[in-house]
Structures are given as C-alpha cells and as structure tokens.
XYZ file of C-alpha atoms in Angstrom:
657
model
C -32.225 2.102 -26.912
C -30.270 2.370 -23.030
C -29.363 5.626 -22.461
C -25.977 6.004 -20.687
C -25.143 8.839 -18.109
C -22.144 10.481 -19.600
C -18.873 11.449 -18.074
C -16.787 14.002 -19.347
C -13.299 12.683 -20.088
C -10.568 13.936 -18.230
C -6.614 13.459 -18.811
C -5.157 10.815 -16.270
C -2.575 9.412 -18.254
C 0.744 10.993 -19.781
C 3.294 9.634 -22.060
C 6.719 11.053 -22.261
C 8.662 11.182 -25.202
C 12.050 13.063 -26.287
C 11.714 15.920 -28.473
C 12.436 15.456 -32.195
C 14.805 17.284 -34.407
C 12.646 17.324 -37.506
C 14.646 17.696 -40.817
C 13.365 20.209 -43.556
C 11.770 17.597 -46.322
C 11.711 14.854 -44.086
C 7.857 13.360 -44.484
C 8.789 10.118 -43.364
C 5.974 8.842 -40.158
C 8.134 8.556 -37.031
C 7.410 6.291 -34.422
C 5.571 8.685 -32.032
C 3.403 9.752 -34.608
C 2.294 6.129 -35.085
C 1.888 5.376 -31.534
C -0.700 8.545 -31.167
C -2.378 7.076 -34.187
C -2.997 3.978 -32.556
C -4.063 5.752 -29.199
C -6.880 7.213 -31.435
C -7.786 4.080 -33.024
C -8.168 2.281 -29.817
C -10.467 4.954 -28.707
C -8.366 7.091 -26.412
C -8.494 11.034 -26.556
C -4.937 12.631 -27.135
C -3.242 15.631 -26.539
C 0.312 16.747 -27.241
C 2.094 19.173 -25.115
C 5.571 20.383 -25.817
C 7.983 20.905 -22.824
C 11.357 22.289 -22.583
C 13.282 18.931 -23.011
C 10.342 16.612 -23.805
C 7.192 16.004 -25.591
C 4.237 14.646 -23.508
C 1.135 12.693 -24.848
C -1.724 13.300 -22.508
C -4.596 10.316 -22.794
C -7.950 10.476 -21.604
C -10.489 7.721 -22.381
C -14.301 8.413 -23.147
C -16.782 6.289 -20.909
C -17.856 4.238 -23.944
C -14.152 3.055 -24.272
C -13.830 2.429 -20.765
C -16.978 0.350 -20.663
C -16.124 -1.696 -23.687
C -12.648 -2.703 -22.295
C -14.281 -3.621 -19.076
C -16.521 -5.906 -20.898
C -13.491 -7.172 -22.998
C -11.818 -7.940 -19.902
C -14.508 -10.048 -18.754
C -14.580 -7.599 -15.450
C -17.314 -8.162 -12.849
C -18.989 -5.191 -10.935
C -21.646 -5.090 -8.427
C -25.155 -4.545 -9.874
C -28.399 -2.870 -7.868
C -29.402 -6.033 -6.928
C -26.284 -6.871 -4.782
C -24.780 -9.521 -7.491
C -21.448 -9.394 -8.758
C -22.192 -9.603 -12.509
C -20.023 -9.560 -15.525
C -19.951 -6.112 -16.938
C -21.860 -5.254 -20.576
C -21.925 -2.334 -22.138
C -25.404 -2.600 -23.135
C -26.481 -2.997 -19.476
C -24.490 -0.214 -17.996
C -27.594 1.257 -16.157
C -27.889 -2.033 -14.142
C -24.561 -1.502 -12.261
C -23.766 0.193 -9.091
C -21.558 3.561 -9.581
C -18.631 5.032 -7.407
C -19.192 7.531 -4.407
C -18.171 10.176 -6.647
C -20.426 9.236 -9.512
C -18.422 7.933 -11.837
C -18.948 4.121 -13.359
C -15.508 2.899 -12.633
C -12.761 3.258 -10.008
C -9.578 4.996 -10.409
C -7.856 1.510 -10.204
C -10.290 0.125 -12.694
C -9.748 2.898 -15.008
C -5.738 2.718 -14.733
C -6.174 -1.014 -15.318
C -8.165 -0.339 -18.623
C -5.403 2.566 -19.895
C -2.837 -0.084 -19.140
C -4.616 -2.814 -21.227
C -5.371 -0.463 -24.098
C -1.817 1.229 -24.489
C 0.099 -1.878 -24.057
C -2.471 -3.836 -26.051
C -1.526 -2.233 -29.303
C -0.292 -4.987 -31.237
C 1.332 -5.272 -35.020
C -1.144 -7.332 -36.480
C 0.468 -7.676 -39.351
C 2.527 -10.605 -40.842
C 5.503 -8.677 -41.393
C 7.765 -6.285 -39.724
C 6.483 -2.395 -39.834
C 9.231 0.256 -40.070
C 9.136 3.143 -37.902
C 11.474 5.973 -38.337
C 13.357 8.203 -35.151
C 15.537 10.738 -36.414
C 18.184 8.689 -38.461
C 17.323 5.323 -37.301
C 14.982 2.685 -38.363
C 12.994 0.607 -35.499
C 11.537 -2.801 -36.634
C 8.214 -3.207 -35.214
C 7.534 -7.275 -35.116
C 4.449 -9.050 -35.599
C 2.545 -9.715 -32.312
C 4.633 -7.070 -30.583
C 3.398 -4.551 -28.441
C 4.108 -0.944 -30.032
C 4.543 0.881 -26.479
C 6.860 -1.800 -25.186
C 9.146 -1.647 -28.447
C 9.285 2.090 -28.219
C 10.246 1.549 -24.622
C 12.995 -0.589 -25.141
C 14.587 1.967 -27.712
C 14.049 4.671 -25.315
C 11.628 6.619 -27.286
C 8.682 6.370 -24.549
C 10.286 7.206 -21.672
C 7.938 7.050 -19.065
C 4.002 6.536 -18.953
C 2.648 7.957 -15.337
C -0.558 9.161 -14.042
C -1.123 12.457 -13.930
C -3.344 15.043 -11.621
C -6.569 16.211 -12.292
C -6.415 19.586 -11.623
C -9.812 20.403 -10.423
C -9.762 17.285 -7.890
C -6.544 17.935 -6.914
C -7.406 21.454 -5.719
C -10.737 20.389 -4.248
C -8.669 17.722 -2.069
C -6.109 20.487 -1.118
C -8.748 22.753 0.307
C -10.978 20.131 2.013
C -8.245 17.944 3.215
C -4.592 18.545 2.941
C -4.903 22.284 4.281
C -7.921 21.773 6.416
C -5.872 22.069 9.602
C -8.842 22.922 11.642
C -10.594 19.281 11.265
C -7.832 17.687 13.061
C -8.342 13.957 12.211
C -11.500 14.454 10.084
C -10.560 13.345 6.382
C -12.993 13.146 2.956
C -11.995 9.660 2.513
C -14.321 8.877 0.090
C -12.764 11.620 -2.171
C -9.412 10.209 -1.457
C -10.339 6.719 -2.358
C -12.051 8.094 -5.617
C -8.687 9.900 -6.621
C -5.997 7.904 -5.062
C -7.389 4.146 -4.940
C -8.038 1.546 -2.083
C -4.913 1.297 -0.759
C -3.991 4.917 -0.062
C -7.542 5.413 1.104
C -7.140 2.832 3.445
C -4.108 3.802 4.946
C -5.408 7.624 5.416
C -8.855 6.062 7.218
C -6.270 3.832 9.490
C -3.985 6.773 10.321
C -7.204 9.309 10.973
C -8.694 6.545 13.032
C -5.834 5.868 15.157
C -5.011 9.397 15.904
C -8.578 10.020 17.177
C -8.389 7.051 19.323
C -4.641 7.960 20.594
C -6.568 10.863 22.364
C -7.406 8.482 25.183
C -4.078 7.331 26.243
C -2.255 10.742 25.585
C -4.694 12.327 28.121
C -4.464 9.149 30.312
C -0.543 9.851 30.365
C -0.776 13.058 31.003
C -2.886 12.596 34.007
C -0.721 9.852 35.326
C 2.305 12.368 35.070
C 0.798 15.462 36.339
C -1.448 14.397 39.299
C 0.052 13.191 42.765
C -2.393 10.226 43.744
C -0.815 10.164 47.029
C -0.799 6.699 48.568
C -2.229 5.366 45.357
C 0.461 6.431 43.559
C 1.983 2.771 43.141
C -1.061 1.475 41.306
C -0.762 4.555 38.624
C 1.560 2.661 36.334
C 0.051 -0.758 36.270
C -3.447 0.702 36.020
C -2.225 2.831 33.208
C -0.574 -0.468 31.572
C -4.005 -2.118 31.764
C -5.644 0.369 29.998
C -3.723 1.075 27.377
C -3.080 -2.534 26.661
C -7.057 -2.823 26.718
C -7.277 0.473 24.251
C -4.669 -1.276 21.817
C -6.897 -4.731 21.519
C -10.125 -2.941 21.285
C -8.666 -0.433 18.886
C -7.554 -3.167 16.144
C -10.797 -4.747 16.859
C -12.737 -1.692 15.875
C -10.649 -0.815 13.073
C -11.457 -4.165 11.360
C -14.841 -3.392 11.836
C -14.078 0.133 9.727
C -12.222 -1.711 7.218
C -15.206 -4.069 6.419
C -17.473 -1.221 6.630
C -15.521 1.058 4.108
C -15.194 -1.999 1.418
C -19.142 -2.506 1.765
C -19.356 1.432 1.106
C -17.010 1.403 -1.863
C -18.681 -1.731 -3.469
C -15.707 -3.963 -3.001
C -16.131 -7.590 -2.251
C -13.252 -9.274 -0.252
C -14.372 -12.040 1.905
C -15.584 -14.302 -0.582
C -13.374 -15.713 -3.690
C -10.012 -17.375 -4.740
C -6.712 -16.181 -4.238
C -5.727 -14.404 -7.216
C -3.425 -16.826 -9.638
C -5.512 -19.962 -9.146
C -7.837 -20.858 -12.170
C -10.912 -22.867 -10.420
C -12.826 -22.486 -13.441
C -14.364 -25.414 -15.426
C -14.821 -24.095 -18.955
C -17.584 -26.826 -20.958
C -18.599 -25.895 -24.433
C -21.684 -26.440 -25.775
C -20.366 -29.467 -27.791
C -18.620 -30.650 -24.786
C -21.795 -30.581 -22.765
C -23.851 -32.568 -25.751
C -21.034 -34.984 -26.031
C -21.288 -36.435 -22.334
C -23.464 -39.347 -22.582
C -24.283 -40.515 -19.036
C -24.090 -39.306 -15.327
C -21.661 -41.651 -14.369
C -19.124 -40.421 -16.888
C -19.852 -37.138 -15.534
C -19.348 -37.849 -11.674
C -16.246 -40.129 -12.775
C -14.725 -37.569 -14.957
C -15.459 -34.672 -12.053
C -13.734 -36.869 -9.332
C -10.810 -37.580 -11.179
C -10.451 -33.841 -11.862
C -11.333 -32.891 -8.398
C -8.511 -35.462 -7.482
C -5.642 -33.843 -9.461
C -6.499 -30.357 -8.586
C -6.444 -31.492 -4.856
C -2.992 -32.961 -5.588
C -1.556 -29.945 -7.521
C -3.064 -27.406 -4.550
C -1.556 -29.483 -1.953
C 1.922 -29.696 -3.737
C 1.962 -26.091 -4.624
C 0.931 -25.073 -0.851
C 3.578 -26.961 0.861
C 6.055 -26.199 -1.550
C 5.244 -22.589 -1.395
C 5.312 -22.619 2.349
C 8.858 -24.324 2.483
C 10.356 -21.862 0.391
C 8.724 -19.038 2.734
C 10.013 -20.657 6.062
C 13.417 -21.372 4.226
C 13.820 -17.737 3.339
C 12.324 -16.283 6.637
C 15.070 -18.753 8.482
C 17.818 -17.111 6.445
C 16.696 -13.781 7.511
C 16.312 -14.219 11.110
C 19.610 -16.005 11.281
C 21.207 -12.738 9.513
C 19.790 -10.948 11.987
C 20.684 -12.423 14.971
C 24.538 -13.415 13.737
C 25.089 -10.008 11.956
C 22.748 -7.074 13.108
C 22.352 -8.308 17.137
C 26.003 -8.087 18.126
C 26.386 -4.588 16.056
C 23.308 -2.832 17.791
C 24.276 -4.590 21.378
C 28.041 -3.273 20.780
C 26.748 0.336 20.169
C 24.117 0.189 22.857
C 26.862 -0.877 25.203
C 29.372 1.825 24.093
C 26.564 4.489 24.544
C 25.998 3.489 27.994
C 29.736 3.670 28.936
C 30.848 6.361 27.086
C 30.786 9.714 29.410
C 31.767 12.175 26.806
C 28.540 13.894 24.819
C 30.918 14.628 21.936
C 32.107 11.222 21.569
C 28.309 9.971 21.987
C 27.445 12.480 19.366
C 30.202 11.022 16.909
C 29.454 7.709 17.854
C 25.670 8.173 16.980
C 26.626 9.788 13.558
C 28.797 6.690 12.793
C 26.072 4.065 13.729
C 23.274 5.808 11.458
C 25.925 5.656 8.608
C 26.125 2.395 8.783
C 22.877 1.038 9.703
C 21.513 2.796 6.680
C 23.823 0.547 4.590
C 23.131 -2.342 6.302
C 19.127 -2.008 6.238
C 19.702 -1.220 2.277
C 21.345 -4.446 1.681
C 19.104 -6.406 3.887
C 16.311 -5.014 1.597
C 17.932 -6.124 -1.183
C 18.413 -9.496 -0.107
C 15.001 -9.742 1.024
C 13.681 -8.681 -2.507
C 15.910 -11.389 -4.006
C 14.613 -14.108 -1.431
C 11.007 -13.007 -2.212
C 11.663 -13.323 -6.267
C 12.431 -17.375 -5.489
C 8.897 -17.699 -3.473
C 5.762 -18.886 -4.913
C 3.658 -15.871 -4.369
C 0.338 -16.019 -6.015
C 0.024 -12.245 -6.472
C 1.919 -8.666 -5.892
C -0.102 -8.098 -2.467
C 1.473 -11.335 -1.227
C 5.044 -10.594 -2.348
C 4.619 -7.331 -0.906
C 3.590 -8.698 2.267
C 6.291 -11.133 2.260
C 8.906 -7.959 2.085
C 7.315 -6.183 5.102
C 7.500 -9.205 7.265
C 11.390 -9.700 6.323
C 12.458 -5.953 6.245
C 10.632 -5.111 9.472
C 12.663 -7.629 11.311
C 15.909 -5.228 10.468
C 13.884 -2.117 11.712
C 12.757 -3.897 14.986
C 16.242 -4.783 15.911
C 17.473 -1.555 14.827
C 14.946 0.512 16.514
C 14.347 -1.579 20.199
C 17.181 -3.666 20.921
C 19.266 -0.481 22.244
C 15.887 0.293 24.501
C 15.700 -3.252 25.583
C 19.701 -2.930 26.804
C 18.701 0.062 28.707
C 15.954 -0.847 30.223
C 16.160 -4.510 31.009
C 19.976 -5.047 31.341
C 21.261 -1.964 32.979
C 17.791 -0.622 34.590
C 18.646 2.849 33.296
C 15.327 4.136 33.184
C 17.117 7.968 32.761
C 18.570 7.216 29.815
C 15.938 4.935 28.561
C 13.430 8.263 28.869
C 15.994 10.469 26.928
C 16.437 7.835 24.061
C 12.446 7.508 23.616
C 12.232 11.686 23.960
C 14.890 11.743 21.198
C 13.230 9.347 18.985
C 9.718 10.301 19.424
C 10.328 13.863 19.297
C 13.466 15.030 17.651
C 13.852 11.885 15.149
C 10.140 12.051 14.200
C 10.258 15.916 13.402
C 13.538 15.827 11.734
C 12.206 12.826 9.724
C 8.807 14.681 8.616
C 11.087 17.572 7.303
C 13.497 15.701 5.592
C 10.086 13.455 3.932
C 8.645 16.688 2.742
C 11.682 18.812 1.771
C 13.588 15.961 0.303
C 10.755 15.335 -2.859
C 10.971 19.244 -3.211
C 14.928 19.179 -3.424
C 14.913 16.173 -6.004
C 12.222 18.311 -7.791
C 14.323 21.378 -7.835
C 17.516 19.540 -8.929
C 15.790 17.961 -11.898
C 14.339 21.372 -13.285
C 17.820 22.834 -12.554
C 19.231 20.069 -14.765
C 16.523 20.715 -17.671
C 17.165 24.508 -17.784
C 21.164 23.819 -17.935
C 20.813 21.328 -20.526
C 18.406 23.805 -22.420
C 20.895 26.892 -22.230
C 23.908 24.533 -23.348
C 21.875 23.637 -26.396
C 21.183 27.551 -27.007
C 24.846 28.334 -26.628
C 23.691 31.162 -24.043
C 23.471 31.082 -20.218
C 21.318 34.354 -20.088
C 17.394 34.549 -20.038
C 15.244 32.881 -17.688
C 13.713 29.480 -18.687
C 10.040 29.113 -17.656
C 8.099 25.603 -16.949
C 4.907 26.272 -18.700
C 3.049 22.832 -19.009
C 1.936 21.338 -15.763
C 2.312 17.854 -17.410
C 6.091 18.555 -17.726
C 6.046 19.571 -13.858
C 4.539 16.334 -12.796
C 7.003 14.694 -14.882
C 10.118 15.946 -12.839
C 8.392 15.299 -9.757
C 9.915 12.063 -7.821
C 7.646 8.903 -7.605
C 5.790 7.881 -4.725
C 7.962 4.720 -4.229
C 9.351 2.769 -1.292
C 12.903 3.437 0.194
C 13.303 -0.311 -0.062
C 12.260 -2.952 -2.461
C 10.409 -0.243 -4.671
C 9.807 -3.287 -7.305
C 7.036 -4.772 -4.522
C 6.037 -1.569 -2.664
C 5.076 1.930 -2.880
C 5.453 4.797 -0.343
C 3.027 3.443 1.833
C 5.618 1.112 2.816
C 7.717 3.825 4.745
C 4.428 5.674 5.943
C 3.273 2.452 7.453
C 6.648 1.710 9.000
C 7.028 4.958 10.659
C 3.582 4.238 12.403
C 4.618 0.888 13.133
C 7.728 1.804 14.903
C 6.153 4.527 16.757
C 3.218 2.360 18.002
C 5.957 -0.370 19.208
C 7.973 2.346 20.891
C 5.212 4.026 22.902
C 3.411 0.669 23.786
C 6.481 -1.365 24.612
C 7.922 1.330 26.855
C 4.612 2.970 27.928
C 5.372 2.389 31.569
C 8.686 3.996 31.729
C 7.351 6.857 29.587
C 3.948 7.430 29.480
C 3.786 10.918 28.113
C 4.773 9.298 24.735
C 1.428 8.956 23.749
C 0.554 12.628 23.921
C 3.635 13.534 21.666
C 2.753 10.690 19.408
C -0.574 12.201 19.216
C 0.479 15.448 17.869
C 2.712 13.974 15.522
C 0.119 11.962 14.133
C -2.456 14.797 13.711
C 0.607 16.601 11.662
C 1.309 13.494 9.720
C -2.127 13.519 8.210
C -1.694 16.802 6.542
C 1.806 16.369 5.653
C 1.442 13.348 4.081
C -1.575 14.681 2.009
C 0.245 17.533 0.934
C 3.358 15.150 -0.246
C 0.866 13.386 -2.201
C -0.948 16.272 -3.885
C 1.951 18.557 -4.322
C 5.476 17.039 -3.995
C 5.051 13.882 -5.677
C 3.407 12.231 -9.041
C 0.393 10.865 -9.006
C 0.744 7.609 -7.302
C -0.133 4.542 -9.382
C -3.364 2.999 -7.657
C -2.854 -0.209 -5.675
C -5.978 -2.669 -5.360
C -5.121 -3.658 -1.852
C -8.179 -3.601 0.066
C -6.871 -4.155 4.164
C -3.424 -3.035 5.425
C -2.344 -6.490 5.030
C 0.930 -7.478 6.735
C 0.949 -4.648 9.086
C -1.936 -5.637 10.880
C -0.142 -8.686 12.305
C 2.851 -6.532 12.859
C 0.833 -4.366 15.142
C -0.762 -7.335 17.152
C 2.724 -8.631 17.317
C 3.854 -5.570 18.893
C 0.873 -5.660 21.617
C 1.855 -8.922 22.588
C 5.565 -7.737 22.898
C 4.157 -4.614 24.739
C 2.187 -7.097 27.351
C 5.717 -8.988 28.112
C 8.215 -5.845 28.077
C 5.952 -3.767 30.377
C 5.349 -6.512 32.740
C 9.187 -6.770 32.852
C 9.370 -2.898 33.413
C 7.093 -3.203 36.434
C 9.256 -5.659 37.826
C 12.212 -3.542 37.426
C 10.401 -0.570 38.841
C 9.140 -2.436 41.728
C 12.257 -4.728 42.763
C 14.768 -2.000 43.114
C 16.966 -4.477 44.757
C 17.289 -6.708 42.171
C 16.486 -9.949 44.133
C 13.448 -11.020 41.827
C 11.885 -12.532 45.001
C 8.155 -13.524 44.074
C 6.634 -11.253 46.694
C 2.977 -10.509 46.344
C 3.386 -7.444 44.099
C 5.376 -9.206 41.806
C 3.380 -12.148 41.862
C 0.030 -9.474 40.750
C 2.345 -8.260 37.600
C 2.745 -11.909 36.439
C -0.960 -12.693 36.979
C -1.681 -9.351 35.009
C 0.611 -10.281 31.974
C -1.258 -13.558 31.810
C -4.803 -12.160 32.108
C -3.924 -9.227 29.541
C -2.608 -12.154 27.075
C -5.713 -14.278 27.525
C -7.896 -10.795 26.913
C -5.845 -10.071 23.932
C -6.700 -13.178 22.215
C -10.250 -13.650 23.564
C -11.679 -10.036 23.068
C -12.342 -11.206 18.935
C -14.815 -13.163 20.459
C -17.030 -10.359 21.823
C -16.151 -7.590 19.632
C -16.936 -8.970 15.638
C -15.162 -8.170 12.741
C -17.960 -6.944 10.681
C -20.833 -4.625 11.634
C -24.013 -6.303 11.872
C -25.373 -4.323 8.824
C -22.250 -5.325 6.702
C -22.827 -8.952 7.615
C -26.539 -8.758 6.753
C -25.953 -7.106 3.398
C -23.411 -9.950 2.842
C -26.078 -12.628 3.619
C -28.605 -10.708 1.521
C -26.719 -10.624 -1.587
C -25.636 -14.298 -1.235
C -29.160 -15.357 -0.878
C -30.082 -13.480 -4.171
C -27.486 -14.729 -6.151
C -28.544 -18.140 -5.002
C -32.060 -17.689 -5.799
C -31.445 -16.030 -9.246
C -29.068 -18.805 -10.013
C -31.289 -21.661 -9.161
C -34.039 -20.225 -11.357
C -31.480 -19.769 -14.277
C -30.237 -23.493 -13.815
C -33.832 -24.949 -13.491
C -34.558 -23.018 -16.902
C -31.585 -24.677 -18.498
C -32.132 -27.980 -17.384
C -35.923 -27.802 -18.604
C -34.850 -26.188 -22.147
C -32.462 -29.409 -22.159
C -34.906 -31.807 -21.407
C -37.517 -30.411 -23.945
C -34.610 -30.772 -26.646
C -34.045 -34.316 -25.984
C -37.963 -35.143 -25.833
C-alpha cells in the first residue's frame, strides 16, 4: 500500500448565505441544508458560522479529496524524474511538492474547490423541490445546485478566506518587516497568494533594488559640481539610465524564468489554451486501421483541415484586434488629445495660482469620467475579440486602457518640455506627480478599502438595530469570516471582469517608470523619489492584501504579461524624448543647427536604440541552469516515451503473429 503524507485540512473557501427565519414546527429541508449535505458528499469538510446578518459555510478539503479531483480533471504535474505526467492519486509520492511542502498550489486547490462545489448537479430525472422560507425552489435535472441558489439570491457570495496562521506569519515576515527594505519571502507569497501576485512582488522588489543605482547617480549629478565637464553630466546620465533600464528588463526575464522553474511551473512549451491539439484514437479505432497508406492519408487530410482552421482563426482574430485597437487610438487622438492640450495650454498661460487650482480640479473630475467610459468601451470591444484565454483578454485590456493613461499622464509634460521649453514648469509638474500625487494615491489606496469596510459594518449594525427595534447596545462582529466578507474585493478600477487589483498596481509602476525615464534629463532626482516610494509600496501593498482586502482569487499568469511590452515601449520613448530634451537644453537660441554637439546627440540616440534591441543577444533570457534543466527533462521524456512506444509496437506485432 502506498503511504500518503497527510496535510492538515484548513478552511480556505466560504459561502455566504442569508440567515433564515425558521418557524416552529417547520421540518422542511431547506436549500442551504441540502447544499451543506452535498458539500459533505463530495468529500469537503464544512463548518457553519453564524454572523450578525448572514450565515457562512466554511469549506476545507482533505488531501485525498484534492488528489482524486486532480485525477478526475486529468491534471498534469511534475514528477521527480523531471517529466509532467497525468496525476494519479495511487502514485502520489512520485509527484513533486510545492516549496511549502503541500502537494498542490493555491491556484490548483482553488480550481479544485470550484470544480467540486459547482459540479454538484441534480442527477435524478425529475425536479427536486427545495424550501426557502415560504418559497419553493425547483432544482432541475443536470442543473448546478450552487448556481441555482445563486440565481435565487440564497447564496450571496463564494469567496476565498484567509488562513489565520499563515496570514500572521506573512504579516511579521513581510508586510511589517520594514528593516529588510526590498527583501521579501517570495516563496511564501507564492504559496499563499498564487503565481501572479508573487510575480508582481518579485518584480517590484527587483525593480526597487535596481532603482538604487540611478537614484544615487541622479543625486551625484545634482549635488556635485563637475566644473568644465558639467556639460557632459546630463548626456552621461542619460546613457547610463538607458543602459540600466535595458539590462534590468533582460535580467528580470532571467529572474522570472528561474522563479517558475523553482516553483515547478512549465511555461515555455505547450499550446495556447483554447486549442485542442490532441488526437484521441481508441483501441477499436486503432485495430480498424488496415494499412499504413490509409493512416498516412488520414493524417495528411487532418493536418490540412487543422491548418486551414488555425489560419482562419488566427487571421480573423488578428483583424478584430487591429480593428478594435484602431478604434481606441482614433478615439484617443480625436477626443482625448485636444482636451489634454487645451488643459496644458490654459495651465501655461494662466497666471493666478487659484485659477490653476480650480482648473486642475475640473480637469481631474472630467478625466476620471473619460477614463471610466474608455475602460467600459474597451471591455465591450474585447468581448467581441477572439482571445483564447482570460489572460489574453486581460492583456488586450491593458494595451487599450494604458493608451488612455499614457495620453492623460504625459501629453501635458511633452507640451511644457518640447513646445514651450519651460523646464521650470516641467520640473514643478514632475515633483507634483512624483511626490504629492503618489503620496496621496498611496494614502487613498490604503484608506479607501478601510472606509468601505467601516461603512459596510455600519450598515449591518444599523440594520440589526432596526430589526431589534432598539438603538442601544453595542453590536460586535465576533466571527472573522464575516469581517472578511464585508471587506472589499481585490479588483481593478477598470474592467474588473477581466482584471484584478494588480492592474492598478502595475499601472502605477508603469506610469512612474515612464515619467522618470522620459524626462530623466530634466529632473534626475526623480529616481531617488521613485526609489523611496517603491520601498514604501512593497509594504503598503502587502498590508493591503493581508489586512484591508479579501483574500484575492488566484490567477495562473506566469509573467507580467502585457506590462513587459509596455515597459519596453517606454524605454524606446525615453531614448527619443531625452534626446529631444538635450537638444532643447543645448540649443538655447532655438535655431536647431546641426552643430557638433547636436550631431553627437543624434548619433547617441541611434546608438542607444541599437543597444536596446541588441542587448538580448548578449544576455540570454534564461539562466544556464534553467536551460540545462529543461533540456535534461525533455531528453528524459523522449527516452521514456521511446521505450514505451517500442514496447507497444512489439506487443502489437506479437498479437498479429
């Protein structure tokens, strides 16, 4: 008998249902009772918790339940020999465990929970009548019980809940550990929150550590007088920060691939989700094939059909994406660009600070509505695209919405820098956005969830007092699960159907990166302010996830996705804008003559662009040990498959002879 290393089940999912007013003598079995019984039948451990306004069903899954669900879903997991094989509960010891010792990751466990609880269906041939207060609910044949109760308003929400021991451990070692600056327990973050959030914090930590170099360089360039070489300070600084950014993102790719290898996540090989590439041939079909000629003919015909199908879907999907992107770009140029230029021009010509303040307030109010409308339009456009997975849809949203924010954040800066050459106003706006705006944004980002949580608690208390008919007495929230239920979800400000709260966190980083890079020559101290902000951002984002929000739903994204391309685009933009800034700084008369200094700037721009696109040839995206490990696993897989195929052919020939 195979011995399984047991894991103690912990409650990780909760189902919120309203409290039922049970009448005396009512012995009918109501819907929630049936739901709890069905949860237990599929192997889940349940615990019912009474709250002030609602009741909660906490769910935990024993290891055997999770293992048999994985086998039922034909899930593949890495084994100790380096191959990804279909999971079998009887051979559980052959599979590699997670960094925290558990057999399944949080993302896998959440997927299993969803499969189990939404997979409870009426297997009878007739309707089952469920009672809820004075109403009767008909549970139809083949219908999901949980979805039926959700549609009737009996199940209010299904949400992940924090595991208190692990949450407190992460609070001490991560969120409140300010002394470690950028050091983080990334493996523990991965085990608790899943791949996407762990990759974000790994990126944020590495980005902040690397930011210390340009921050120190910027301080040196502003605080030290280099005498006769002062004119060379800004060009040298520009070259250094461009090389820094290019090398950083190349090394981030290496870091990303190393983390995924460490977490036993395969990402470089495999078809895109949504395409079925498998050919299933049963034993009967195999025996009915009579000749190699027929086999070859059928395979050639299938290949031709699949090729035509994939080409048709590929080009039609590309056409839809190009059409939608063109709609977004034209909308930005025709609607947002004139609005942004009008605001920048008025801000430049108005002399009164009071009028400027009022103008900015009106601008911020209008731009928020414009961005929200743009986000909704982008989501509608994406719904008509042929994207093969949720992550592809999310990336499409990122590209479209970032265009809105790019215009909103930078067009005014371009206006002050390149048209008016007003570097004093440019520096003031940069200081305002890098210091005041980011500080206020961080305060709002962490206080707003708490205000929403407090307001929800106030509403629950008010409703309870109204039911009691008394305004006296203090109402305490005793259950932790009810407190988590009242906390806001970790969702995106735009397109929450496609993205989670990481959209806003990555957007903040991308806008900051663009600001400090594209206007580096105008304000080198920006890197120091950004480094200080990011050190704070690591801890405040961690606190937000652990204290202020519900536990996020895990996402299986293994890279930073579309954001990497956006960062790369901003590097190219920074090379062009900083070259233009240097021209403006050294060509005070505005004659734009190609003198030796200006010619050198143009040459430097072209050289940096070549370096940007050529550095990937010198710094591989994968560390050598990751590449060697992948090749070794592929060789082992090929060797074992070859042996198995030879045995199958040999056994088949013996049957015929």
